[in-house]
PDB file of C-alpha atoms in Angstrom:
ATOM      1  CA  MET A 212      10.945   3.309 -17.790  1.00 72.00           C
ATOM      2  CA  VAL A 213       9.371   1.183 -15.078  1.00 75.00           C
ATOM      3  CA  LEU A 214       5.672   0.400 -15.383  1.00 84.00           C
ATOM      4  CA  GLU A 215       3.564   0.432 -12.241  1.00 85.00           C
ATOM      5  CA  LYS A 216       2.420  -3.157 -12.761  1.00 88.00           C
ATOM      6  CA  GLU A 217       6.060  -4.319 -12.895  1.00 91.00           C
ATOM      7  CA  MET A 218       6.257  -3.511  -9.181  1.00 93.00           C
ATOM      8  CA  TYR A 219       3.164  -5.534  -8.232  1.00 94.00           C
ATOM      9  CA  PRO A 220       4.796  -8.994  -7.893  1.00 95.00           C
ATOM     10  CA  HIS A 221       7.539  -7.571  -5.677  1.00 96.00           C
ATOM     11  CA  VAL A 222       5.092  -5.772  -3.380  1.00 96.00           C
ATOM     12  CA  GLU A 223       2.974  -8.934  -3.277  1.00 96.00           C
ATOM     13  CA  ASN A 224       6.045 -10.887  -2.116  1.00 96.00           C
ATOM     14  CA  PHE A 225       6.698  -8.236   0.540  1.00 96.00           C
ATOM     15  CA  LEU A 226       3.128  -8.621   1.841  1.00 95.00           C
ATOM     16  CA  LYS A 227       3.315 -12.429   1.718  1.00 95.00           C
ATOM     17  CA  ASP A 228       5.890 -12.180   4.532  1.00 94.00           C
ATOM     18  CA  LYS A 229       3.311 -10.316   6.638  1.00 94.00           C
ATOM     19  CA  CYS A 230       0.093 -11.958   5.450  1.00 94.00           C
ATOM     20  CA  ILE A 231      -1.315 -15.366   4.610  1.00 93.00           C
ATOM     21  CA  PRO A 232       0.223 -15.928   1.152  1.00 94.00           C
ATOM     22  CA  GLU A 233      -3.067 -17.182  -0.309  1.00 93.00           C
ATOM     23  CA  TYR A 234      -4.725 -13.925   0.780  1.00 92.00           C
ATOM     24  CA  VAL A 235      -2.388 -11.581  -1.055  1.00 94.00           C
ATOM     25  CA  GLY A 236      -3.586 -10.297  -4.411  1.00 88.00           C
ATOM     26  CA  ARG A 237      -3.500  -7.427  -6.832  1.00 88.00           C
ATOM     27  CA  GLU A 238      -6.022  -4.998  -8.226  1.00 81.00           C
ATOM     28  CA  GLN A 239      -8.780  -6.163  -5.916  1.00 75.00           C
ATOM     29  CA  THR A 240     -12.082  -4.299  -5.869  1.00 74.00           C
ATOM     30  CA  VAL A 241     -14.324  -4.616  -2.842  1.00 66.00           C
ATOM     31  CA  SER A 242     -17.835  -3.185  -2.520  1.00 68.00           C
ATOM     32  CA  LEU A 243     -18.565  -1.748   0.897  1.00 62.00           C
ATOM     33  CA  PHE A 244     -21.384   0.488   2.022  1.00 68.00           C
ATOM     34  CA  GLY A 245     -22.390   1.248  -1.563  1.00 73.00           C
ATOM     35  CA  ASN A 246     -18.852   2.246  -2.588  1.00 72.00           C
ATOM     36  CA  ASN A 247     -16.190   0.373  -4.505  1.00 75.00           C
ATOM     37  CA  ILE A 248     -12.586   0.552  -3.377  1.00 74.00           C
ATOM     38  CA  ARG A 249      -9.672  -0.720  -5.438  1.00 80.00           C
ATOM     39  CA  ALA A 250      -6.214  -1.374  -4.145  1.00 85.00           C
ATOM     40  CA  ASP A 251      -3.183  -2.135  -6.288  1.00 91.00           C
ATOM     41  CA  ILE A 252      -2.085  -4.797  -3.786  1.00 93.00           C
ATOM     42  CA  CYS A 253      -3.956  -6.211  -0.800  1.00 91.00           C
ATOM     43  CA  GLY A 254      -3.488  -8.889   1.821  1.00 93.00           C
ATOM     44  CA  ILE A 255      -4.942 -10.298   5.018  1.00 93.00           C
ATOM     45  CA  ASP A 256      -2.903 -11.742   7.873  1.00 94.00           C
ATOM     46  CA  SER A 257      -3.834 -14.508  10.321  1.00 95.00           C
ATOM     47  CA  ALA A 258      -5.297 -11.943  12.759  1.00 94.00           C
ATOM     48  CA  LYS A 259      -7.560 -10.651   9.944  1.00 92.00           C
ATOM     49  CA  ASN A 260      -5.609  -7.398   9.651  1.00 93.00           C
ATOM     50  CA  VAL A 261      -6.068  -5.906   6.196  1.00 91.00           C
ATOM     51  CA  TYR A 262      -3.060  -4.528   4.276  1.00 93.00           C
ATOM     52  CA  LEU A 263      -3.601  -2.280   1.239  1.00 92.00           C
ATOM     53  CA  ALA A 264      -0.937  -0.725  -0.991  1.00 93.00           C
ATOM     54  CA  GLU A 265      -1.098   1.936  -3.697  1.00 90.00           C
ATOM     55  CA  GLY A 266       1.747   2.638  -6.106  1.00 89.00           C
ATOM     56  CA  LYS A 267       2.874   5.152  -8.675  1.00 87.00           C
ATOM     57  CA  VAL A 268       5.801   5.222 -11.067  1.00 85.00           C
ATOM     58  CA  SER A 269       7.012   8.786 -10.742  1.00 78.00           C
ATOM     59  CA  PHE A 270       7.790  11.056  -7.828  1.00 69.00           C
ATOM     60  CA  ASN A 271       6.676  14.404  -9.068  1.00 70.00           C
ATOM     61  CA  ARG A 272       4.748  16.250  -6.401  1.00 68.00           C
ATOM     62  CA  ARG A 273       1.389  15.672  -8.087  1.00 75.00           C
ATOM     63  CA  ASN A 274       1.871  11.889  -8.298  1.00 79.00           C
ATOM     64  CA  PHE A 275       3.089  11.647  -4.715  1.00 84.00           C
ATOM     65  CA  ASP A 276       0.099  13.663  -3.476  1.00 85.00           C
ATOM     66  CA  GLU A 277      -2.306  11.619  -5.628  1.00 85.00           C
ATOM     67  CA  CYS A 278      -0.852   8.349  -4.368  1.00 82.00           C
ATOM     68  CA  LYS A 279      -0.926   9.580  -0.769  1.00 86.00           C
ATOM     69  CA  MET A 280      -4.582  10.616  -1.110  1.00 85.00           C
ATOM     70  CA  GLN A 281      -5.481   7.232  -2.624  1.00 83.00           C
ATOM     71  CA  ALA A 282      -3.660   5.453   0.195  1.00 84.00           C
ATOM     72  CA  LYS A 283      -5.404   7.640   2.787  1.00 84.00           C
ATOM     73  CA  SER A 284      -8.732   6.701   1.216  1.00 80.00           C
ATOM     74  CA  LEU A 285      -7.782   3.015   1.353  1.00 80.00           C
ATOM     75  CA  GLN A 286      -6.611   3.449   4.935  1.00 83.00           C
ATOM     76  CA  ARG A 287     -10.251   3.879   5.980  1.00 81.00           C
ATOM     77  CA  PHE A 288     -10.782   0.225   5.029  1.00 82.00           C
ATOM     78  CA  ALA A 289      -7.489  -1.251   6.208  1.00 88.00           C
ATOM     79  CA  ASP A 290      -5.380  -1.830   9.264  1.00 92.00           C
ATOM     80  CA  TYR A 291      -2.170  -1.033   7.378  1.00 94.00           C
ATOM     81  CA  ALA A 292      -1.724   1.091   4.241  1.00 93.00           C
ATOM     82  CA  TYR A 293       1.371   1.582   2.091  1.00 94.00           C
ATOM     83  CA  LEU A 294       2.578   3.725  -0.794  1.00 92.00           C
ATOM     84  CA  PHE A 295       5.130   2.217  -3.176  1.00 94.00           C
ATOM     85  CA  PHE A 296       7.425   3.698  -5.808  1.00 92.00           C
ATOM     86  CA  PRO A 297      10.331   2.435  -7.970  1.00 94.00           C
ATOM     87  CA  GLU A 298      13.821   2.670  -6.531  1.00 94.00           C
ATOM     88  CA  LYS A 299      15.252   4.261  -9.690  1.00 91.00           C
ATOM     89  CA  ASN A 300      13.009   7.283  -9.255  1.00 89.00           C
ATOM     90  CA  TRP A 301      13.531   7.450  -5.486  1.00 91.00           C
ATOM     91  CA  GLU A 302      17.300   7.656  -6.017  1.00 91.00           C
ATOM     92  CA  ARG A 303      16.863  10.726  -8.241  1.00 90.00           C
ATOM     93  CA  LEU A 304      15.255  12.765  -5.459  1.00 89.00           C
ATOM     94  CA  SER A 305      17.177  15.191  -3.294  1.00 90.00           C
ATOM     95  CA  GLU A 306      17.621  14.254   0.354  1.00 94.00           C
ATOM     96  CA  SER A 307      15.343  17.152   1.242  1.00 93.00           C
ATOM     97  CA  ASN A 308      12.532  15.774  -0.942  1.00 90.00           C
ATOM     98  CA  LYS A 309      13.033  12.246   0.408  1.00 92.00           C
ATOM     99  CA  ASN A 310      12.913  13.489   3.991  1.00 94.00           C
ATOM    100  CA  GLY A 311       9.782  15.529   3.298  1.00 92.00           C
ATOM    101  CA  MET A 312       7.983  12.545   1.774  1.00 91.00           C
ATOM    102  CA  LYS A 313       9.057  10.271   4.614  1.00 94.00           C
ATOM    103  CA  LYS A 314       7.771  12.793   7.165  1.00 95.00           C
ATOM    104  CA  GLU A 315       4.421  13.083   5.367  1.00 92.00           C
ATOM    105  CA  CYS A 316       4.046   9.293   5.374  1.00 93.00           C
ATOM    106  CA  GLU A 317       4.971   9.083   9.068  1.00 94.00           C
ATOM    107  CA  ASP A 318       2.534  11.867   9.941  1.00 93.00           C
ATOM    108  CA  GLU A 319      -0.286  10.069   8.103  1.00 92.00           C
ATOM    109  CA  GLY A 320       0.586   6.595   9.435  1.00 93.00           C
ATOM    110  CA  LEU A 321       1.312   5.348   5.911  1.00 94.00           C
ATOM    111  CA  GLY A 322       4.108   2.937   5.100  1.00 95.00           C
ATOM    112  CA  LEU A 323       6.539   3.782   2.304  1.00 96.00           C
ATOM    113  CA  LEU A 324       7.988   1.025   0.119  1.00 96.00           C
ATOM    114  CA  ILE A 325      10.743   1.467  -2.449  1.00 96.00           C
ATOM    115  CA  VAL A 326      10.794  -1.284  -5.095  1.00 96.00           C
ATOM    116  CA  ASN A 327      13.804  -2.493  -7.078  1.00 95.00           C
ATOM    117  CA  THR A 328      12.240  -4.062 -10.163  1.00 91.00           C
ATOM    118  CA  VAL A 329      15.545  -5.617 -11.289  1.00 92.00           C
ATOM    119  CA  ASP A 330      16.291  -7.793  -8.252  1.00 94.00           C
ATOM    120  CA  GLY A 331      12.820  -7.762  -6.626  1.00 93.00           C
ATOM    121  CA  ARG A 332      14.029  -6.158  -3.416  1.00 96.00           C
ATOM    122  CA  VAL A 333      11.461  -4.067  -1.510  1.00 97.00           C
ATOM    123  CA  GLU A 334      12.750  -1.653   1.119  1.00 97.00           C
ATOM    124  CA  GLU A 335      10.318  -0.616   3.840  1.00 97.00           C
ATOM    125  CA  VAL A 336      11.558   2.960   4.282  1.00 96.00           C
ATOM    126  CA  ILE A 337       8.691   3.835   6.631  1.00 95.00           C
ATOM    127  CA  SER A 338       6.614   1.221   8.468  1.00 95.00           C
ATOM    128  CA  SER A 339       2.856   1.500   8.214  1.00 94.00           C
ATOM    129  CA  GLN A 340       1.202   2.326  11.522  1.00 93.00           C
ATOM    130  CA  LYS A 341      -1.755   0.211  12.600  1.00 93.00           C
ATOM    131  CA  ASN A 342      -4.962   2.152  12.316  1.00 85.00           C
ATOM    132  CA  ASN A 343      -6.941   2.970  15.422  1.00 72.00           C
ATOM    133  CA  PRO A 344      -8.940  -0.134  16.406  1.00 54.00           C
ATOM    134  CA  ASP A 345     -11.735   2.113  17.701  1.00 52.00           C
ATOM    135  CA  ARG A 346     -12.698   3.169  14.192  1.00 47.00           C
ATOM    136  CA  LYS A 347     -16.307   2.577  13.296  1.00 43.00           C
ATOM    137  CA  SER A 348     -17.523   0.180  10.624  1.00 44.00           C
ATOM    138  CA  THR A 349     -15.516   1.653   7.742  1.00 46.00           C
ATOM    139  CA  ARG A 350     -12.698  -0.815   8.320  1.00 45.00           C
ATOM    140  CA  LEU A 351     -12.781  -3.642   5.802  1.00 46.00           C
ATOM    141  CA  ASN A 352     -12.131  -6.413   8.289  1.00 44.00           C
ATOM    142  CA  SER A 353     -14.914  -5.260  10.603  1.00 44.00           C
ATOM    143  CA  SER A 354     -17.433  -6.108   7.888  1.00 45.00           C
ATOM    144  CA  HIS A 355     -15.693  -9.288   6.715  1.00 44.00           C
ATOM    145  CA  THR A 356     -15.843 -12.076   9.223  1.00 42.00           C
ATOM    146  CA  ASP A 357     -14.799 -14.847   6.856  1.00 45.00           C
ATOM    147  CA  ILE A 358     -11.407 -14.222   5.291  1.00 45.00           C
ATOM    148  CA  SER A 359     -12.034 -17.030   2.804  1.00 45.00           C
ATOM    149  CA  ARG A 360     -14.320 -14.569   0.979  1.00 47.00           C
ATOM    150  CA  MET A 361     -11.320 -12.419   0.009  1.00 51.00           C
ATOM    151  CA  PRO A 362     -10.205 -13.393  -3.509  1.00 50.00           C
ATOM    152  CA  SER A 363      -6.654 -14.578  -3.952  1.00 49.00           C
ATOM    153  CA  SER A 364      -4.290 -13.285  -6.614  1.00 49.00           C
ATOM    154  CA  ALA A 365      -4.813 -14.327 -10.203  1.00 46.00           C
TER     155      ALA A 365
END
C-alpha cells in the first residue's frame, strides 16, 4: 500500500518545474488572518504565483470529496491548487468514475495529478486553472510581498 508521504517528493519535483525550486516545500503551515492553513505541497513561481497541492491515498468517494474540499479551501490562498492520488489506485477506477472526478476537478478549477511512486512520474490529468486575480485579500501572495519569507523544503 502506498503511503501519502511517499508521493510528496514526486509532487515536489512536478512543482519544481513550474516554481522556483528553492520555494517548493512540503507540509507548510501559514498563518493568515487569524487562521492556519496547511498544504501537503506548496510552491511559489517567479511571478509570485502560489501553488498548493493536497493528496490522499485512496479513491473512495469520501476521500475524494475530502481531498477536493481541502483543495478548495487551499484555493482561497493560492493561484493554482491541485489534488494528487497514487496511480495504482487511479487505475482501479472505472472509466465512468475517472471521468466524473476529472469533470469535478475541471468544474472547480482544480488540477488533478496522478503519481507513480515506483518511477516518480507525475501525470497532470487536469491542469489547474489560475484563480481569479480580482479576489480580495484572501490570496496568499497578496499578503506576502517578499517570497524569501516562504520556508523552503526540509
